[in-house]
Amino acid sequence: MMFETDIRPLDLTLTLDCGQAFRWKELEQGFWTGVVGKHMLTLRQSSGSVAINACTDDQNVVRLVRGYLRADDDIARIQRALAKDQTLTRGMKRYRGLRIVKMDEWECLVSYTLATYANIPRIKKMIDRLCTDYGEPIRGGEHAFPTIRRLGEASEKDLEKCGLGYRAKYVAGLCESLTPNELKSMTRLEYPDLKDRLLELHGVGEKVSDCVSLFGFGKLEAFPIDVWIVRALGRLYHVKGSYRKLSEFAFERFGEYAGYAQEYLYFNERSAAHENACAFSEVR
């Protein structure tokens, strides 16, 4: 069934193809298909609206998509706050339609645990296999992301068969360490406490904890740091150092919307490397 909702500003391709989430595929230009919760969806942007093709007549699909795309984020307000940073101001409007997604917390945690030392095609392949083997079948021929309980029934060797390699022990460890109720209770934690709790989990380091805090738990002050961000901070701000040092710099510089600043810097740095098209200029 077809639904439609107004989300502005939005660049759907920029949002779904910038490495935040891993279950989206572009069928043809402007048409994106993926799974959110227990629904297979095809999204298409037309001006300021998003057309939703879903294998259900459940009106809640609109609310699901709006929540996933964080439709209530006031991008104008966020960019005004970040505009205090002159480096971001120079090119930020180019990425005005880029939105941070709000993934399911468990799916996000497992996905980013799998993402360590893997490129995006490999990450997608591992997640697709996990979903096919352990996820609940849903309408449209896809599978939902497997639950903690379902993955917990699999042995480490079973998980290795999904192409996880050494990451299988980390996924198995997550299933042993967490319950659905505990994961739900973690949504009430403030970012510093949430990050500390995530870092207690086997296989979760600084970067994964920040990715999960931002894309899973919606903590917009989280600032994940990977090789692209290290390059961006060094090139634009002339700052180098440990993960913690760079995190402190980012929070002091970008504040409560550091996560959006991270996405702008990340996408800009990748664009600069691949297309020689850099929107930001370095601090003088």
Short mmCIF file of C-alpha atoms in Angstrom, two decimals:
data_model
loop_
_atom_site.label_atom_id
_atom_site.label_comp_id
_atom_site.label_asym_id
_atom_site.label_seq_id
_atom_site.Cartn_x
_atom_site.Cartn_y
_atom_site.Cartn_z
CA MET A 1 0.00 0.00 0.00
CA MET A 2 1.19 3.54 -0.73
CA PHE A 3 1.62 6.21 1.93
CA GLU A 4 3.12 9.69 1.83
CA THR A 5 4.62 11.98 4.44
CA ASP A 6 6.22 15.41 4.38
CA ILE A 7 9.82 15.61 5.63
CA ARG A 8 11.83 18.76 4.98
CA PRO A 9 14.63 19.26 4.40
CA LEU A 10 15.59 15.77 3.25
CA ASP A 11 18.03 14.24 0.80
CA LEU A 12 17.03 10.58 0.88
CA THR A 13 20.01 9.33 -1.09
CA LEU A 14 22.47 11.28 1.03
CA THR A 15 20.84 9.94 4.21
CA LEU A 16 20.54 6.27 3.24
CA ASP A 17 23.83 5.97 1.37
CA CYS A 18 26.31 7.59 3.75
CA GLY A 19 27.19 4.55 5.86
CA GLN A 20 24.79 5.05 8.77
CA ALA A 21 22.61 1.97 8.14
CA PHE A 22 23.28 -1.16 6.12
CA ARG A 23 19.94 -2.63 4.97
CA TRP A 24 19.11 -0.19 2.18
CA LYS A 25 19.56 -0.79 -1.55
CA GLU A 26 18.92 1.61 -4.41
CA LEU A 27 16.65 -0.15 -6.92
CA GLU A 28 16.91 2.68 -9.43
CA GLN A 29 17.68 6.36 -9.13
CA GLY A 30 15.72 7.74 -6.20
CA PHE A 31 14.05 4.45 -5.19
CA TRP A 32 15.38 2.88 -2.00
CA THR A 33 14.25 -0.45 -0.56
CA GLY A 34 15.03 -1.72 2.92
CA VAL A 35 13.67 -3.15 6.13
CA VAL A 36 12.65 -1.12 9.15
CA GLY A 37 11.36 -3.15 12.07
CA LYS A 38 9.08 -5.82 10.60
CA HIS A 39 8.28 -3.95 7.41
CA MET A 40 9.87 -4.12 3.99
CA LEU A 41 9.65 -0.63 2.51
CA THR A 42 10.44 1.17 -0.71
CA LEU A 43 10.98 4.90 -0.30
CA ARG A 44 11.02 7.57 -2.99
CA GLN A 45 11.55 11.26 -2.48
CA SER A 46 9.51 13.78 -4.43
CA SER A 47 10.22 17.40 -3.56
CA GLY A 48 9.64 17.65 0.20
CA SER A 49 7.58 14.49 0.55
CA VAL A 50 8.49 10.83 0.86
CA ALA A 51 6.39 8.19 -0.89
CA ILE A 52 6.30 4.93 1.07
CA ASN A 53 5.45 1.64 -0.63
CA ALA A 54 4.83 -0.93 2.12
CA CYS A 55 3.62 -4.53 2.14
CA THR A 56 0.94 -3.59 4.68
CA ASP A 57 -2.05 -1.30 5.14
CA ASP A 58 -0.95 -0.40 8.67
CA GLN A 59 -1.00 3.39 8.99
CA ASN A 60 1.71 3.14 11.66
CA VAL A 61 4.22 2.68 8.84
CA VAL A 62 4.21 6.46 8.34
CA ARG A 63 5.08 7.02 12.00
CA LEU A 64 7.77 4.33 11.72
CA VAL A 65 9.41 6.02 8.73
CA ARG A 66 9.19 9.47 10.28
CA GLY A 67 10.84 8.17 13.43
CA TYR A 68 13.52 6.35 11.46
CA LEU A 69 14.37 9.49 9.46
CA ARG A 70 14.11 11.69 12.56
CA ALA A 71 11.55 13.88 10.84
CA ASP A 72 11.11 16.03 13.95
CA ASP A 73 14.76 17.11 14.03
CA ASP A 74 14.82 20.86 13.41
CA ILE A 75 17.61 20.97 10.84
CA ALA A 76 17.50 24.76 10.56
CA ARG A 77 17.99 25.10 14.31
CA ILE A 78 20.75 22.48 14.32
CA GLN A 79 22.62 24.21 11.51
CA ARG A 80 22.23 27.60 13.19
CA ALA A 81 23.82 26.16 16.32
CA LEU A 82 26.66 24.60 14.32
CA ALA A 83 27.14 27.79 12.29
CA LYS A 84 29.07 29.20 15.25
CA ASP A 85 31.88 27.09 13.80
CA GLN A 86 33.10 29.03 10.77
CA THR A 87 34.62 25.97 9.14
CA LEU A 88 31.26 24.19 9.06
CA THR A 89 29.45 27.34 7.97
CA ARG A 90 31.42 27.47 4.73
CA GLY A 91 29.91 24.27 3.33
CA MET A 92 27.24 22.94 5.67
CA LYS A 93 24.27 24.00 3.53
CA ARG A 94 25.41 21.57 0.86
CA TYR A 95 24.41 18.73 3.20
CA ARG A 96 21.23 20.31 4.53
CA GLY A 97 19.12 17.30 3.49
CA LEU A 98 21.33 14.80 5.33
CA ARG A 99 19.55 13.40 8.38
CA ILE A 100 20.79 11.11 11.10
CA VAL A 101 18.74 7.91 11.18
CA LYS A 102 17.24 6.31 14.29
CA MET A 103 17.84 2.58 14.08
CA ASP A 104 16.59 -0.09 16.46
CA GLU A 105 19.08 -0.21 19.34
CA TRP A 106 19.79 -3.94 19.09
CA GLU A 107 20.13 -3.92 15.31
CA CYS A 108 22.47 -0.95 15.56
CA LEU A 109 24.63 -2.58 18.24
CA VAL A 110 25.08 -5.81 16.30
CA SER A 111 25.56 -4.01 12.97
CA TYR A 112 28.37 -1.80 14.24
CA THR A 113 29.99 -4.67 16.10
CA LEU A 114 30.14 -6.43 12.73
CA ALA A 115 31.41 -3.26 11.06
CA THR A 116 34.83 -3.33 12.72
CA TYR A 117 37.58 -3.68 10.10
CA ALA A 118 35.07 -4.35 7.31
CA ASN A 119 33.99 -2.33 4.30
CA ILE A 120 30.34 -1.50 3.65
CA PRO A 121 29.69 -4.29 1.08
CA ARG A 122 31.10 -6.85 3.53
CA ILE A 123 29.03 -5.44 6.41
CA LYS A 124 25.86 -5.61 4.32
CA LYS A 125 26.62 -9.19 3.30
CA MET A 126 27.08 -10.32 6.93
CA ILE A 127 23.89 -8.59 8.06
CA ASP A 128 21.87 -9.99 5.14
CA ARG A 129 23.03 -13.51 5.98
CA LEU A 130 22.23 -13.08 9.69
CA CYS A 131 18.74 -11.83 8.84
CA THR A 132 18.10 -14.60 6.32
CA ASP A 133 19.21 -17.35 8.70
CA TYR A 134 17.82 -16.03 11.99
CA GLY A 135 15.36 -13.23 11.27
CA GLU A 136 11.59 -13.58 11.21
CA PRO A 137 10.22 -13.78 7.63
CA ILE A 138 8.18 -10.71 6.74
CA ARG A 139 5.92 -9.79 3.84
CA GLY A 140 7.78 -8.90 0.67
CA GLY A 141 10.24 -11.79 0.87
CA GLU A 142 12.61 -10.19 3.38
CA HIS A 143 13.46 -10.95 7.01
CA ALA A 144 13.36 -8.78 10.10
CA PHE A 145 16.56 -8.30 12.06
CA PRO A 146 16.97 -11.26 14.46
CA THR A 147 16.14 -10.69 18.12
CA ILE A 148 18.52 -11.09 21.05
CA ARG A 149 16.72 -14.29 22.00
CA ARG A 150 16.89 -15.80 18.52
CA LEU A 151 20.57 -15.00 17.99
CA GLY A 152 21.27 -16.26 21.50
CA GLU A 153 20.06 -19.70 20.42
CA ALA A 154 22.83 -19.89 17.82
CA SER A 155 26.27 -21.20 18.71
CA GLU A 156 29.42 -19.32 17.89
CA LYS A 157 30.13 -21.84 15.12
CA ASP A 158 26.65 -21.30 13.70
CA LEU A 159 27.29 -17.57 13.57
CA GLU A 160 30.65 -18.11 11.89
CA LYS A 161 28.77 -19.79 9.03
CA CYS A 162 27.14 -16.43 8.33
CA GLY A 163 30.56 -15.11 7.34
CA LEU A 164 31.15 -13.28 10.63
CA GLY A 165 34.61 -14.73 11.23
CA TYR A 166 36.12 -13.61 14.55
CA ARG A 167 33.15 -11.27 15.05
CA ALA A 168 30.94 -14.29 15.80
CA LYS A 169 32.29 -14.45 19.35
CA TYR A 170 31.41 -10.80 19.89
CA VAL A 171 27.82 -11.27 18.71
CA ALA A 172 27.49 -14.37 20.89
CA GLY A 173 28.89 -12.37 23.80
CA LEU A 174 26.35 -9.59 23.28
CA CYS A 175 23.53 -12.13 23.45
CA GLU A 176 24.91 -13.46 26.73
CA SER A 177 25.47 -10.01 28.24
CA LEU A 178 22.16 -8.34 27.41
CA THR A 179 18.45 -8.98 27.76
CA PRO A 180 15.69 -7.10 25.92
CA ASN A 181 14.67 -5.46 29.21
CA GLU A 182 18.20 -4.28 29.96
CA LEU A 183 18.57 -2.88 26.46
CA LYS A 184 15.31 -1.00 26.94
CA SER A 185 16.51 0.38 30.27
CA MET A 186 19.66 1.69 28.59
CA THR A 187 17.53 4.06 26.50
CA ARG A 188 16.99 6.08 29.68
CA LEU A 189 20.71 6.64 30.29
CA GLU A 190 22.40 9.94 29.53
CA TYR A 191 25.12 9.77 26.89
CA PRO A 192 28.18 9.50 29.22
CA ASP A 193 26.58 6.68 31.24
CA LEU A 194 25.31 4.96 28.12
CA LYS A 195 28.75 5.01 26.54
CA ASP A 196 30.33 3.60 29.70
CA ARG A 197 27.78 0.76 29.72
CA LEU A 198 28.35 -0.01 26.05
CA LEU A 199 32.11 -0.09 26.60
CA GLU A 200 31.60 -2.84 29.18
CA LEU A 201 30.34 -5.14 26.42
CA HIS A 202 32.82 -7.55 24.85
CA GLY A 203 33.83 -6.39 21.39
CA VAL A 204 32.58 -2.82 21.81
CA GLY A 205 35.23 -0.12 21.65
CA GLU A 206 35.16 3.67 21.56
CA LYS A 207 34.05 4.04 17.95
CA VAL A 208 31.34 1.36 18.11
CA SER A 209 29.98 2.78 21.36
CA ASP A 210 29.68 6.23 19.78
CA CYS A 211 28.07 4.90 16.60
CA VAL A 212 25.51 2.97 18.64
CA SER A 213 24.90 5.96 20.92
CA LEU A 214 24.25 8.19 17.90
CA PHE A 215 22.43 5.99 15.39
CA GLY A 216 20.76 3.57 17.81
CA PHE A 217 20.04 5.52 20.99
CA GLY A 218 19.71 8.92 19.35
CA LYS A 219 22.35 10.74 21.41
CA LEU A 220 23.10 13.64 19.09
CA GLU A 221 26.14 14.72 21.11
CA ALA A 222 27.95 11.47 20.23
CA PHE A 223 30.80 11.92 17.74
CA PRO A 224 32.05 8.66 16.18
CA ILE A 225 35.63 8.88 14.98
CA ASP A 226 36.97 6.78 12.12
CA VAL A 227 39.77 7.30 9.63
CA TRP A 228 37.72 9.85 7.66
CA ILE A 229 37.02 11.94 10.74
CA VAL A 230 40.65 11.75 11.85
CA ARG A 231 41.63 13.10 8.43
CA ALA A 232 38.96 15.81 8.53
CA LEU A 233 39.93 17.02 12.00
CA GLY A 234 43.60 17.04 11.07
CA ARG A 235 43.11 18.77 7.72
CA LEU A 236 40.47 21.31 8.72
CA TYR A 237 41.25 21.97 12.40
CA HIS A 238 44.91 20.87 12.68
CA VAL A 239 44.09 18.68 15.67
CA LYS A 240 45.52 15.21 16.28
CA GLY A 241 45.65 12.82 19.21
CA SER A 242 43.94 9.92 20.91
CA TYR A 243 40.29 9.01 20.42
CA ARG A 244 39.41 10.61 23.76
CA LYS A 245 41.30 13.79 22.92
CA LEU A 246 39.51 14.12 19.58
CA SER A 247 36.16 13.39 21.25
CA GLU A 248 36.73 16.15 23.80
CA PHE A 249 37.70 18.55 21.03
CA ALA A 250 34.53 17.70 19.08
CA PHE A 251 32.21 18.15 22.05
CA GLU A 252 33.79 21.48 22.99
CA ARG A 253 33.64 22.63 19.37
CA PHE A 254 30.22 21.33 18.28
CA GLY A 255 28.30 20.76 21.52
CA GLU A 256 24.91 19.03 21.66
CA TYR A 257 24.76 18.52 17.88
CA ALA A 258 28.22 17.03 17.46
CA GLY A 259 26.66 13.99 15.77
CA TYR A 260 25.36 16.11 12.91
CA ALA A 261 28.72 17.86 12.62
CA GLN A 262 30.32 14.43 12.40
CA GLU A 263 28.06 13.41 9.53
CA TYR A 264 28.79 16.62 7.61
CA LEU A 265 32.54 16.21 8.11
CA TYR A 266 32.45 12.49 7.29
CA PHE A 267 30.54 12.88 4.05
CA ASN A 268 32.57 15.92 3.03
CA GLU A 269 35.87 14.14 3.61
CA ARG A 270 34.77 11.12 1.58
CA SER A 271 33.56 13.39 -1.21
CA ALA A 272 36.85 15.27 -1.17
CA ALA A 273 38.76 12.00 -1.53
CA HIS A 274 36.57 10.44 -4.22
CA GLU A 275 35.38 13.42 -6.21
CA ASN A 276 37.90 16.14 -5.35
CA ALA A 277 34.88 18.15 -4.19
CA CYS A 278 35.43 19.64 -0.76
CA ALA A 279 32.78 21.97 0.69
CA PHE A 280 34.72 23.00 3.80
CA SER A 281 37.87 25.07 4.16
CA GLU A 282 40.48 24.66 6.88
CA VAL A 283 40.74 26.89 9.92
CA ARG A 284 43.35 29.59 9.42
#
